[in-house]
Short mmCIF file of C-alpha atoms in Angstrom, two decimals:
data_model
loop_
_atom_site.label_atom_id
_atom_site.label_comp_id
_atom_site.label_asym_id
_atom_site.label_seq_id
_atom_site.Cartn_x
_atom_site.Cartn_y
_atom_site.Cartn_z
CA UNK H 1 -5.38 18.93 -15.20
CA UNK H 2 -8.32 17.43 -16.63
CA UNK H 3 -10.16 14.38 -14.78
CA UNK H 4 -9.30 12.11 -17.56
CA UNK H 5 -5.78 12.79 -17.18
CA UNK H 6 -5.83 12.40 -13.50
CA UNK H 7 -7.62 8.85 -13.83
CA UNK H 8 -5.13 7.53 -16.89
CA UNK H 9 -2.39 8.43 -14.80
CA UNK H 10 -3.84 6.92 -11.66
CA UNK H 11 -4.04 3.57 -13.69
CA UNK H 12 -0.60 2.82 -12.54
CA UNK H 13 -1.62 2.52 -8.65
CA UNK H 14 -3.85 -0.55 -9.89
CA UNK H 15 -0.43 -2.38 -10.25
CA UNK H 16 0.64 -2.07 -6.82
CA UNK H 17 -3.23 -2.38 -5.42
CA UNK H 18 -3.10 -5.77 -7.46
CA UNK H 19 -0.14 -6.73 -5.10
CA UNK H 20 -1.83 -5.31 -1.67
CA UNK H 21 -4.80 -7.56 -2.55
CA UNK H 22 -2.73 -10.99 -3.20
CA UNK H 23 -0.79 -10.18 0.08
CA UNK H 24 -3.81 -8.93 2.32
CA UNK H 25 -6.40 -12.00 1.06
CA UNK H 26 -4.25 -14.96 -0.37
CA UNK H 27 -0.51 -15.22 0.05
CA UNK H 28 -0.19 -16.28 3.83
CA UNK H 29 -3.38 -18.47 3.63
CA UNK H 30 -1.88 -20.06 0.39
CA UNK H 31 1.06 -20.88 1.74
CA UNK H 32 0.38 -21.84 5.08
CA UNK H 33 -2.70 -23.47 4.99
CA UNK H 34 -2.83 -24.78 1.60
CA UNK H 35 0.81 -25.62 0.70
CA UNK H 36 1.39 -26.52 4.22
CA UNK H 37 4.52 -24.37 4.68
CA UNK H 38 4.82 -23.07 8.55
CA UNK H 39 3.55 -19.61 9.33
CA UNK H 40 6.98 -18.95 10.74
CA UNK H 41 8.80 -19.62 7.51
CA UNK H 42 6.34 -17.91 5.51
CA UNK H 43 6.39 -15.13 7.32
CA UNK H 44 10.20 -15.27 7.69
CA UNK H 45 10.37 -14.95 3.64
CA UNK H 46 8.16 -12.17 3.11
CA UNK H 47 10.05 -10.37 5.95
CA UNK H 48 13.39 -10.94 4.36
CA UNK H 49 12.38 -9.87 1.21
CA UNK H 50 12.00 -6.50 2.38
CA UNK H 51 15.64 -6.49 3.54
CA UNK H 52 16.25 -6.22 -0.17
CA UNK H 53 13.91 -3.41 -0.37
CA UNK H 54 16.31 -1.66 2.18
CA UNK H 55 18.82 -1.50 -0.38
CA UNK H 56 16.62 -1.17 -3.98
CA UNK H 57 13.87 1.36 -2.82
CA UNK H 58 16.49 4.32 -2.17
CA UNK H 59 18.65 3.54 -4.79
CA UNK H 60 16.03 3.28 -7.35
CA UNK H 61 14.81 6.78 -6.12
CA UNK H 62 17.81 8.21 -6.36
CA UNK H 63 18.94 6.48 -9.38
CA UNK H 64 15.48 8.22 -10.96
CA UNK H 65 16.29 11.57 -9.89
CA UNK H 66 19.31 11.51 -11.49
CA UNK H 67 18.65 9.68 -14.69
CA UNK H 68 18.89 11.59 -17.87
CA UNK H 69 17.63 10.13 -21.19
CA UNK H 70 15.70 11.56 -23.88
CA UNK H 71 12.57 9.88 -22.49
CA UNK H 72 13.19 11.52 -18.86
CA UNK H 73 13.99 10.18 -15.79
CA UNK H 74 11.06 8.18 -14.73
CA UNK H 75 9.45 6.37 -17.58
CA UNK H 76 12.42 4.26 -18.80
CA UNK H 77 12.56 2.52 -15.31
CA UNK H 78 8.76 2.19 -15.51
CA UNK H 79 8.73 0.41 -18.76
CA UNK H 80 11.54 -1.74 -17.62
CA UNK H 81 9.44 -3.21 -15.08
CA UNK H 82 6.28 -4.37 -16.45
CA UNK H 83 6.90 -7.66 -17.32
CA UNK H 84 9.07 -8.88 -14.24
CA UNK H 85 6.18 -7.65 -12.35
CA UNK H 86 3.98 -9.98 -14.38
CA UNK H 87 6.02 -12.96 -14.17
CA UNK H 88 6.83 -12.40 -10.21
CA UNK H 89 2.91 -12.70 -9.76
CA UNK H 90 3.06 -15.88 -11.76
CA UNK H 91 5.86 -17.49 -9.87
CA UNK H 92 4.43 -16.40 -6.53
CA UNK H 93 1.20 -18.33 -7.03
CA UNK H 94 2.41 -21.30 -9.14
CA UNK H 95 5.56 -22.90 -7.29
CA UNK H 96 6.60 -26.00 -9.22
CA UNK H 97 5.94 -29.45 -8.22
CA UNK H 98 9.56 -30.14 -7.38
CA UNK H 99 9.36 -27.32 -4.54
CA UNK H 100 6.63 -28.64 -2.83
CA UNK H 101 8.25 -31.65 -0.83
CA UNK H 102 10.04 -29.87 1.40
CA UNK H 103 9.52 -26.62 3.84
CA UNK H 104 13.17 -25.91 3.02
CA UNK H 105 12.46 -25.90 -0.97
CA UNK H 106 9.10 -24.07 -0.82
CA UNK H 107 10.29 -21.46 1.65
CA UNK H 108 13.53 -20.76 -0.93
CA UNK H 109 10.64 -20.40 -3.70
CA UNK H 110 8.45 -18.16 -1.67
CA UNK H 111 11.44 -15.85 -0.64
CA UNK H 112 12.77 -15.67 -4.40
CA UNK H 113 9.39 -14.95 -5.87
CA UNK H 114 8.55 -12.13 -3.71
CA UNK H 115 11.97 -10.55 -4.26
CA UNK H 116 11.41 -10.69 -7.84
CA UNK H 117 7.66 -9.08 -7.40
CA UNK H 118 8.80 -6.33 -4.96
CA UNK H 119 11.81 -5.35 -6.85
CA UNK H 120 10.02 -4.80 -10.08
CA UNK H 121 7.31 -3.00 -8.31
CA UNK H 122 9.94 -0.71 -6.75
CA UNK H 123 11.25 0.02 -10.22
CA UNK H 124 7.77 1.00 -11.27
CA UNK H 125 6.23 2.48 -8.34
CA UNK H 126 8.77 5.12 -7.25
CA UNK H 127 9.44 6.99 -10.15
CA UNK H 128 5.58 6.67 -10.63
CA UNK H 129 4.70 8.38 -7.56
CA UNK H 130 7.75 10.86 -8.24
CA UNK H 131 6.12 11.59 -11.36
CA UNK H 132 2.68 12.73 -9.95
CA UNK H 133 4.65 14.94 -7.58
CA UNK H 134 6.53 16.65 -10.71
CA UNK H 135 3.34 16.88 -12.88
CA UNK H 136 2.04 20.24 -11.18
CA UNK H 137 2.98 22.82 -8.38
CA UNK H 138 -0.67 23.54 -7.73
CA UNK H 139 -1.30 22.85 -3.62
CA UNK H 140 -4.73 21.80 -4.49
CA UNK H 141 -4.06 19.62 -7.74
CA UNK H 142 -1.71 17.55 -6.18
CA UNK H 143 -4.35 16.54 -3.33
CA UNK H 144 -6.47 16.00 -6.32
CA UNK H 145 -3.98 13.49 -8.23
CA UNK H 146 -3.16 11.88 -4.98
CA UNK H 147 -6.96 11.43 -4.16
CA UNK H 148 -7.56 10.13 -7.56
CA UNK H 149 -4.31 7.62 -7.48
CA UNK H 150 -5.39 6.43 -3.88
CA UNK H 151 -8.92 6.03 -4.57
CA UNK H 152 -8.63 4.33 -7.66
CA UNK H 153 -5.74 1.95 -6.22
CA UNK H 154 -8.00 1.17 -3.27
CA UNK H 155 -11.24 0.61 -5.31
CA UNK H 156 -9.82 -1.77 -7.99
CA UNK H 157 -7.54 -3.72 -5.50
CA UNK H 158 -10.84 -4.30 -3.52
CA UNK H 159 -12.54 -5.24 -6.66
CA UNK H 160 -9.96 -7.93 -7.74
CA UNK H 161 -9.95 -9.51 -4.18
CA UNK H 162 -13.55 -9.52 -3.97
CA UNK H 163 -14.10 -10.85 -7.82
CA UNK H 164 -11.38 -13.49 -7.05
CA UNK H 165 -13.15 -14.83 -3.90
CA UNK H 166 -16.68 -14.76 -5.56
CA UNK H 167 -15.32 -16.50 -9.11
CA UNK H 168 -12.32 -18.07 -8.63
CA UNK H 169 -12.16 -19.16 -4.86
CA UNK H 170 -15.93 -20.04 -4.78
CA UNK H 171 -17.09 -23.20 -3.32
CA UNK H 172 -17.13 -26.00 -5.84
CA UNK H 173 -18.85 -29.31 -5.34
CA UNK H 174 -18.95 -29.21 -1.25
CA UNK H 175 -15.24 -28.01 -1.25
CA UNK H 176 -14.11 -24.71 0.20
CA UNK H 177 -12.35 -22.99 -2.92
CA UNK H 178 -9.61 -21.32 -0.93
CA UNK H 179 -8.22 -24.62 -0.31
CA UNK H 180 -8.11 -25.71 -3.94
CA UNK H 181 -4.45 -25.33 -5.19
CA UNK H 182 -5.25 -24.68 -8.89
CA UNK H 183 -7.45 -21.56 -8.39
CA UNK H 184 -4.41 -19.99 -7.00
CA UNK H 185 -2.28 -20.50 -10.29
CA UNK H 186 -5.36 -19.10 -12.34
CA UNK H 187 -5.26 -16.07 -9.77
CA UNK H 188 -1.53 -15.76 -10.42
CA UNK H 189 -1.84 -15.38 -14.16
CA UNK H 190 -4.89 -12.97 -14.10
CA UNK H 191 -2.86 -10.50 -11.47
CA UNK H 192 -0.07 -10.76 -13.88
CA UNK H 193 -2.09 -10.02 -17.06
CA UNK H 194 -3.95 -7.45 -14.84
CA UNK H 195 -0.28 -5.54 -14.27
CA UNK H 196 0.79 -5.33 -17.57
CA UNK H 197 -2.46 -3.81 -18.86
CA UNK H 198 -2.92 -1.17 -16.12
CA UNK H 199 1.11 -0.17 -16.00
CA UNK H 200 0.80 0.21 -19.91
CA UNK H 201 -2.21 2.46 -19.79
CA UNK H 202 -0.19 4.64 -17.22
CA UNK H 203 2.88 4.66 -19.31
CA UNK H 204 1.20 5.66 -22.35
CA UNK H 205 -1.03 8.17 -21.14
CA UNK H 206 1.73 10.21 -19.12
CA UNK H 207 4.54 9.92 -22.02
CA UNK H 208 3.26 13.23 -23.53
CA UNK H 209 4.40 14.82 -20.08
CA UNK H 210 8.25 13.99 -20.84
CA UNK H 211 9.27 17.50 -22.11
CA UNK H 212 7.72 19.75 -19.33
CA UNK H 213 9.51 17.37 -16.85
CA UNK H 214 12.80 17.57 -18.31
CA UNK H 215 12.57 21.23 -18.14
CA UNK H 216 12.12 21.01 -14.45
CA UNK H 217 14.71 18.90 -13.84
CA UNK H 218 17.26 20.17 -11.40
CA UNK H 219 20.81 19.98 -11.59
CA UNK H 220 22.48 16.33 -11.42
CA UNK H 221 23.92 15.03 -8.31
CA UNK H 222 25.84 11.77 -8.78
CA UNK H 223 26.37 11.33 -5.10
CA UNK H 224 23.61 8.73 -3.94
CA UNK H 225 24.31 8.63 -0.41
CA UNK H 226 24.49 11.82 -0.21
CA UNK H 227 20.91 12.41 -2.03
CA UNK H 228 19.13 9.88 0.16
CA UNK H 229 20.51 11.21 3.80
CA UNK H 230 20.01 14.75 2.87
CA UNK H 231 16.48 14.15 2.64
CA UNK H 232 16.19 13.61 6.22
CA UNK H 233 17.35 17.22 7.24
CA UNK H 234 13.68 18.34 6.81
CA UNK H 235 11.85 17.54 9.77
CA UNK H 236 8.48 17.17 8.24
CA UNK H 237 9.79 14.58 5.90
CA UNK H 238 11.16 12.59 9.12
CA UNK H 239 7.50 13.10 10.90
CA UNK H 240 5.99 11.60 7.73
CA UNK H 241 8.49 8.52 7.34
CA UNK H 242 8.00 7.73 11.18
CA UNK H 243 4.25 7.84 10.71
CA UNK H 244 4.54 5.84 7.63
CA UNK H 245 6.71 3.33 9.59
CA UNK H 246 4.22 2.67 12.27
CA UNK H 247 1.40 2.38 9.77
CA UNK H 248 3.34 0.18 7.68
CA UNK H 249 3.62 -2.11 10.72
CA UNK H 250 -0.13 -2.19 11.40
CA UNK H 251 -0.78 -2.56 7.86
CA UNK H 252 1.54 -5.51 7.60
CA UNK H 253 -0.27 -7.19 10.88
CA UNK H 254 -3.75 -6.50 9.04
CA UNK H 255 -2.59 -7.80 5.61
CA UNK H 256 -1.00 -11.03 7.21
CA UNK H 257 -4.12 -11.55 9.14
CA UNK H 258 -6.97 -10.50 7.42
CA UNK H 259 -8.22 -13.25 5.60
CA UNK H 260 -7.35 -15.49 8.61
CA UNK H 261 -9.06 -13.04 11.00
CA UNK H 262 -12.50 -13.13 8.75
CA UNK H 263 -12.25 -16.93 8.59
CA UNK H 264 -11.62 -18.13 12.09
CA UNK H 265 -12.28 -15.00 14.19
CA UNK H 266 -15.56 -14.16 12.67
CA UNK H 267 -16.31 -17.44 10.92
CA UNK H 268 -17.24 -16.08 7.75
CA UNK H 269 -18.20 -17.94 4.42
CA UNK H 270 -16.32 -17.38 1.14
CA UNK H 271 -19.76 -15.23 0.16
CA UNK H 272 -19.62 -12.93 3.20
CA UNK H 273 -15.57 -12.18 2.76
CA UNK H 274 -16.28 -11.46 -0.72
CA UNK H 275 -18.82 -8.63 0.33
CA UNK H 276 -16.22 -7.39 2.82
CA UNK H 277 -13.72 -7.23 0.58
CA UNK H 278 -15.46 -5.15 -2.02
CA UNK H 279 -18.08 -3.38 -0.17
CA UNK H 280 -16.55 -1.24 2.60
CA UNK H 281 -13.68 -0.32 0.57
CA UNK H 282 -16.01 0.71 -2.68
CA UNK H 283 -18.54 2.61 -0.08
CA UNK H 284 -15.12 4.38 1.57
CA UNK H 285 -14.01 5.12 -2.11
CA UNK H 286 -17.71 6.55 -2.64
CA UNK H 287 -17.47 8.75 0.89
CA UNK H 288 -13.73 10.10 0.11
CA UNK H 289 -14.30 11.29 -3.49
CA UNK H 290 -17.83 12.52 -2.66
CA UNK H 291 -16.78 14.63 0.37
CA UNK H 292 -13.17 15.83 -1.14
CA UNK H 293 -14.36 19.02 -2.36
CA UNK H 294 -15.88 20.03 0.77
CA UNK H 295 -13.03 18.49 3.13
CA UNK H 296 -10.38 19.89 1.05
CA UNK H 297 -11.82 23.48 1.55
CA UNK H 298 -11.98 23.39 5.00
CA UNK H 299 -9.26 20.99 6.20
CA UNK H 300 -5.29 21.47 5.13
CA UNK H 301 -3.51 18.34 4.46
CA UNK H 302 -2.07 18.10 7.75
CA UNK H 303 -5.30 18.65 9.64
CA UNK H 304 -6.96 15.91 7.48
CA UNK H 305 -3.98 13.49 8.26
CA UNK H 306 -4.47 14.32 11.98
CA UNK H 307 -7.97 13.51 11.63
CA UNK H 308 -7.74 10.47 9.99
CA UNK H 309 -5.14 9.04 12.27
CA UNK H 310 -7.35 9.63 15.56
CA UNK H 311 -10.49 8.32 14.11
CA UNK H 312 -8.82 5.12 12.63
CA UNK H 313 -7.39 4.34 16.26
CA UNK H 314 -10.68 4.78 17.87
CA UNK H 315 -12.26 2.48 15.29
CA UNK H 316 -10.01 -0.27 15.65
CA UNK H 317 -10.72 -0.25 19.72
CA UNK H 318 -14.30 -1.21 19.96
CA UNK H 319 -15.59 -4.06 17.75
CA UNK H 320 -13.36 -7.20 18.84
CA UNK H 321 -13.58 -6.59 22.33
CA UNK H 322 -16.84 -6.69 22.24
CA UNK H 323 -16.99 -10.19 20.55
CA UNK H 324 -14.37 -11.48 23.09
CA UNK H 325 -16.45 -10.33 25.85
CA UNK H 326 -19.73 -11.89 24.57
CA UNK H 327 -21.33 -8.64 24.16
CA UNK H 328 -22.41 -8.69 20.74
CA UNK H 329 -26.06 -9.86 19.33
CA UNK H 330 -26.27 -13.47 18.72
CA UNK H 331 -27.85 -12.49 15.40
CA UNK H 332 -25.22 -13.43 12.62
CA UNK H 333 -26.59 -10.61 10.28
CA UNK H 334 -26.26 -8.00 13.05
CA UNK H 335 -22.67 -8.97 13.77
CA UNK H 336 -22.00 -9.11 10.07
CA UNK H 337 -23.39 -5.54 9.70
CA UNK H 338 -21.37 -4.10 12.53
CA UNK H 339 -18.10 -5.84 10.84
CA UNK H 340 -18.88 -4.06 7.37
CA UNK H 341 -19.30 -0.83 9.11
CA UNK H 342 -16.12 -1.28 11.24
CA UNK H 343 -13.97 -2.14 8.33
CA UNK H 344 -15.67 0.75 6.20
CA UNK H 345 -14.56 3.19 8.68
CA UNK H 346 -11.16 1.82 8.57
CA UNK H 347 -10.70 1.67 4.79
CA UNK H 348 -12.11 5.36 4.78
CA UNK H 349 -9.42 6.82 7.34
CA UNK H 350 -6.83 4.65 5.46
CA UNK H 351 -7.70 6.28 2.30
CA UNK H 352 -7.57 9.78 3.80
CA UNK H 353 -4.51 9.43 5.56
CA UNK H 354 -2.74 8.25 2.07
CA UNK H 355 -4.08 11.05 0.43
CA UNK H 356 -3.17 13.52 2.64
CA UNK H 357 0.55 11.93 3.28
CA UNK H 358 1.21 11.63 -0.23
CA UNK H 359 0.13 15.14 -1.27
CA UNK H 360 2.12 16.65 1.94
CA UNK H 361 5.34 14.44 0.47
CA UNK H 362 5.02 16.39 -2.86
CA UNK H 363 5.07 19.64 -0.87
CA UNK H 364 7.53 18.83 1.32
CA UNK H 365 9.90 18.06 -2.24
CA UNK H 366 9.34 21.61 -2.84
CA UNK H 367 10.58 22.72 0.69
CA UNK H 368 13.45 20.44 -0.02
CA UNK H 369 14.27 22.03 -3.51
CA UNK H 370 14.38 25.73 -1.94
CA UNK H 371 16.78 24.49 0.97
CA UNK H 372 18.94 22.36 -1.56
CA UNK H 373 18.29 23.41 -5.15
CA UNK H 374 17.92 19.46 -5.93
CA UNK H 375 14.79 17.90 -6.72
CA UNK H 376 14.62 14.46 -5.12
CA UNK H 377 10.91 13.54 -5.41
CA UNK H 378 12.31 9.78 -6.08
CA UNK H 379 14.30 9.43 -3.04
CA UNK H 380 11.64 11.11 -0.84
CA UNK H 381 8.96 8.98 -2.06
CA UNK H 382 11.32 6.01 -1.94
CA UNK H 383 12.19 6.75 1.70
CA UNK H 384 8.46 6.85 2.73
CA UNK H 385 7.68 4.10 0.65
CA UNK H 386 10.27 1.61 2.11
CA UNK H 387 9.05 2.77 5.50
CA UNK H 388 5.76 1.72 5.11
CA UNK H 389 7.08 -1.48 3.29
CA UNK H 390 9.82 -2.52 5.70
CA UNK H 391 7.00 -2.56 8.78
CA UNK H 392 4.75 -4.14 6.44
CA UNK H 393 7.12 -6.86 6.11
CA UNK H 394 7.80 -7.22 9.55
CA UNK H 395 4.22 -7.56 10.39
CA UNK H 396 4.25 -10.69 8.32
CA UNK H 397 7.31 -11.66 10.49
CA UNK H 398 5.42 -11.56 13.69
CA UNK H 399 2.07 -12.92 12.13
CA UNK H 400 3.54 -15.89 10.89
CA UNK H 401 5.00 -17.21 14.12
CA UNK H 402 1.92 -15.67 16.03
CA UNK H 403 -0.30 -18.25 13.93
CA UNK H 404 1.75 -21.00 14.79
CA UNK H 405 1.96 -19.98 18.64
CA UNK H 406 -2.01 -19.67 19.17
CA UNK H 407 -2.55 -23.30 17.55
CA UNK H 408 -3.96 -22.46 13.85
CA UNK H 409 -3.12 -25.98 12.24
CA UNK H 410 -3.04 -26.02 8.39
CA UNK H 411 -6.22 -27.17 6.67
CA UNK H 412 -8.17 -26.24 10.00
CA UNK H 413 -11.65 -26.12 9.75
CA UNK H 414 -13.41 -22.68 11.01
CA UNK H 415 -15.19 -23.13 14.20
CA UNK H 416 -13.39 -26.28 15.20
CA UNK H 417 -10.20 -24.49 16.15
CA UNK H 418 -8.87 -24.18 19.92
CA UNK H 419 -10.18 -21.17 21.85
CA UNK H 420 -6.69 -19.64 21.69
CA UNK H 421 -7.04 -18.93 18.07
CA UNK H 422 -9.97 -16.67 18.53
CA UNK H 423 -8.47 -15.14 21.73
CA UNK H 424 -5.30 -14.15 19.94
CA UNK H 425 -6.74 -13.05 16.73
CA UNK H 426 -9.38 -10.67 18.58
CA UNK H 427 -6.53 -9.11 20.98
CA UNK H 428 -4.09 -8.46 17.96
CA UNK H 429 -6.68 -7.37 15.48
CA UNK H 430 -8.51 -4.71 17.94
CA UNK H 431 -7.08 -3.09 20.74
CA UNK H 432 -3.43 -4.27 19.75
CA UNK H 433 -3.62 -2.42 16.31
CA UNK H 434 -5.36 0.45 17.90
CA UNK H 435 -2.16 0.94 20.27
CA UNK H 436 0.22 0.89 17.11
CA UNK H 437 -1.72 4.25 15.86
CA UNK H 438 -0.37 6.09 18.78
CA UNK H 439 2.91 6.99 17.02
CA UNK H 440 1.15 8.09 13.72
CA UNK H 441 -1.25 10.28 15.80
CA UNK H 442 1.89 11.74 17.55
CA UNK H 443 3.79 12.43 14.30
CA UNK H 444 0.76 14.17 12.45
CA UNK H 445 0.29 16.31 15.74
CA UNK H 446 3.87 17.57 15.30
CA UNK H 447 3.92 18.43 11.28
CA UNK H 448 4.25 21.78 10.27
CA UNK H 449 3.04 21.79 6.64
CA UNK H 450 0.47 24.61 6.52
CA UNK H 451 -0.99 25.98 3.28
CA UNK H 452 0.21 29.48 4.03
CA UNK H 453 3.90 27.88 4.27
CA UNK H 454 3.63 25.93 0.89
CA UNK H 455 2.38 29.14 -0.96
CA UNK H 456 5.47 31.23 0.63
CA UNK H 457 7.82 28.23 -0.92
CA UNK H 458 6.11 28.24 -4.15
CA UNK H 459 6.77 31.97 -4.16
CA UNK H 460 10.36 31.49 -3.34
CA UNK H 461 11.12 28.80 -6.08
CA UNK H 462 9.37 31.04 -8.72
CA UNK H 463 11.64 34.08 -7.85
CA UNK H 464 14.40 32.24 -7.97
CA UNK H 465 13.79 30.52 -10.99
CA UNK H 466 13.47 33.90 -12.66
CA UNK H 467 16.75 35.12 -11.71
CA UNK H 468 18.33 32.05 -13.20
#
């Protein structure tokens, strides 16, 4: 597969990256600090939307695995999802005036719009991820595909957030742009437009794979529940799901509190935050991309996963305690530089972990096919995808009430909040997240998914194909 083919396929990841950017930077801040919805209700709405994901994710995965059309089993669902994704973004950031008058109506609007957006993204992302696992059986090519998809998604996601901070939410007439409601309306429309553009590019550029994918499709099995539960018979798959569950929880807390932490713990302005949204992730993408050939030749996927989890945990444990203890230098430029480095290391390890995890899932799908005769990439990616999303939603459920508990009021001015705000944010965003990495580290050490084992699986599958 050529580099251009990998990049065109990877453009689909930008659609989900736009969602990640929105939730990491703006959703909680917008609804709590601008619209005045309580943190508890904001977190509850996002968490409840994930309950629906518990049904939709595995069902869409199983449906995609069993779908039989002249256009294959992945592309029809992807096509159907594009317009609803765009409408979900617009609805999320432009609630009508009628729902702003009460906490109840605003809560219901947030819940409904997030459900629409998440469901539409499920119909795109589950087939999309499964498609990437089907396009090649080569061990190293799968890593290259996962790397291109992850790096491009991270890069464009952070560029979108940073550009929005710089061009849309910049200070205007002495007002902080993050507190101006109309700015969020524009952001929602641009996010919807971006989703349409990049989803369409991905669908068009992968359409020619359909005949080959149809040939590789195994026998149809209409028992959706059996398909879903059968995947958990593979112990490596169980370990990855547990790993993604814990990392999803960490990601949920980080996503919910990142903008709040930059604003009220580190007391950064919009320019500094836009630099942090763009600089460290772009640097991380460059590091991962530039070192991928060297790293892939020396580390197997499971070793890369172990390395990224361990270093990621250590990196979370050092910076915020230094600020809480008053041990950081007084110079604002040095402190900003330390935050930049710390976040760059975090993103680098996150990208490495995601690449290794998704490449391993493609290999585990081959293990499952050898054991059962069924190709169920859709169900496998759906289960892992849901595990991460479920705990991400749980992170919002925790983060919303947490902000109410530490005394962060709507419209609060940075530098004028109670001491409890800085203390609470510092403990959670540093040592608290580091402790959550214990489970991913443990699961990564239990994995048994070596290169030798995968080559043996591929050989057995090829031999079986010749006899059928």
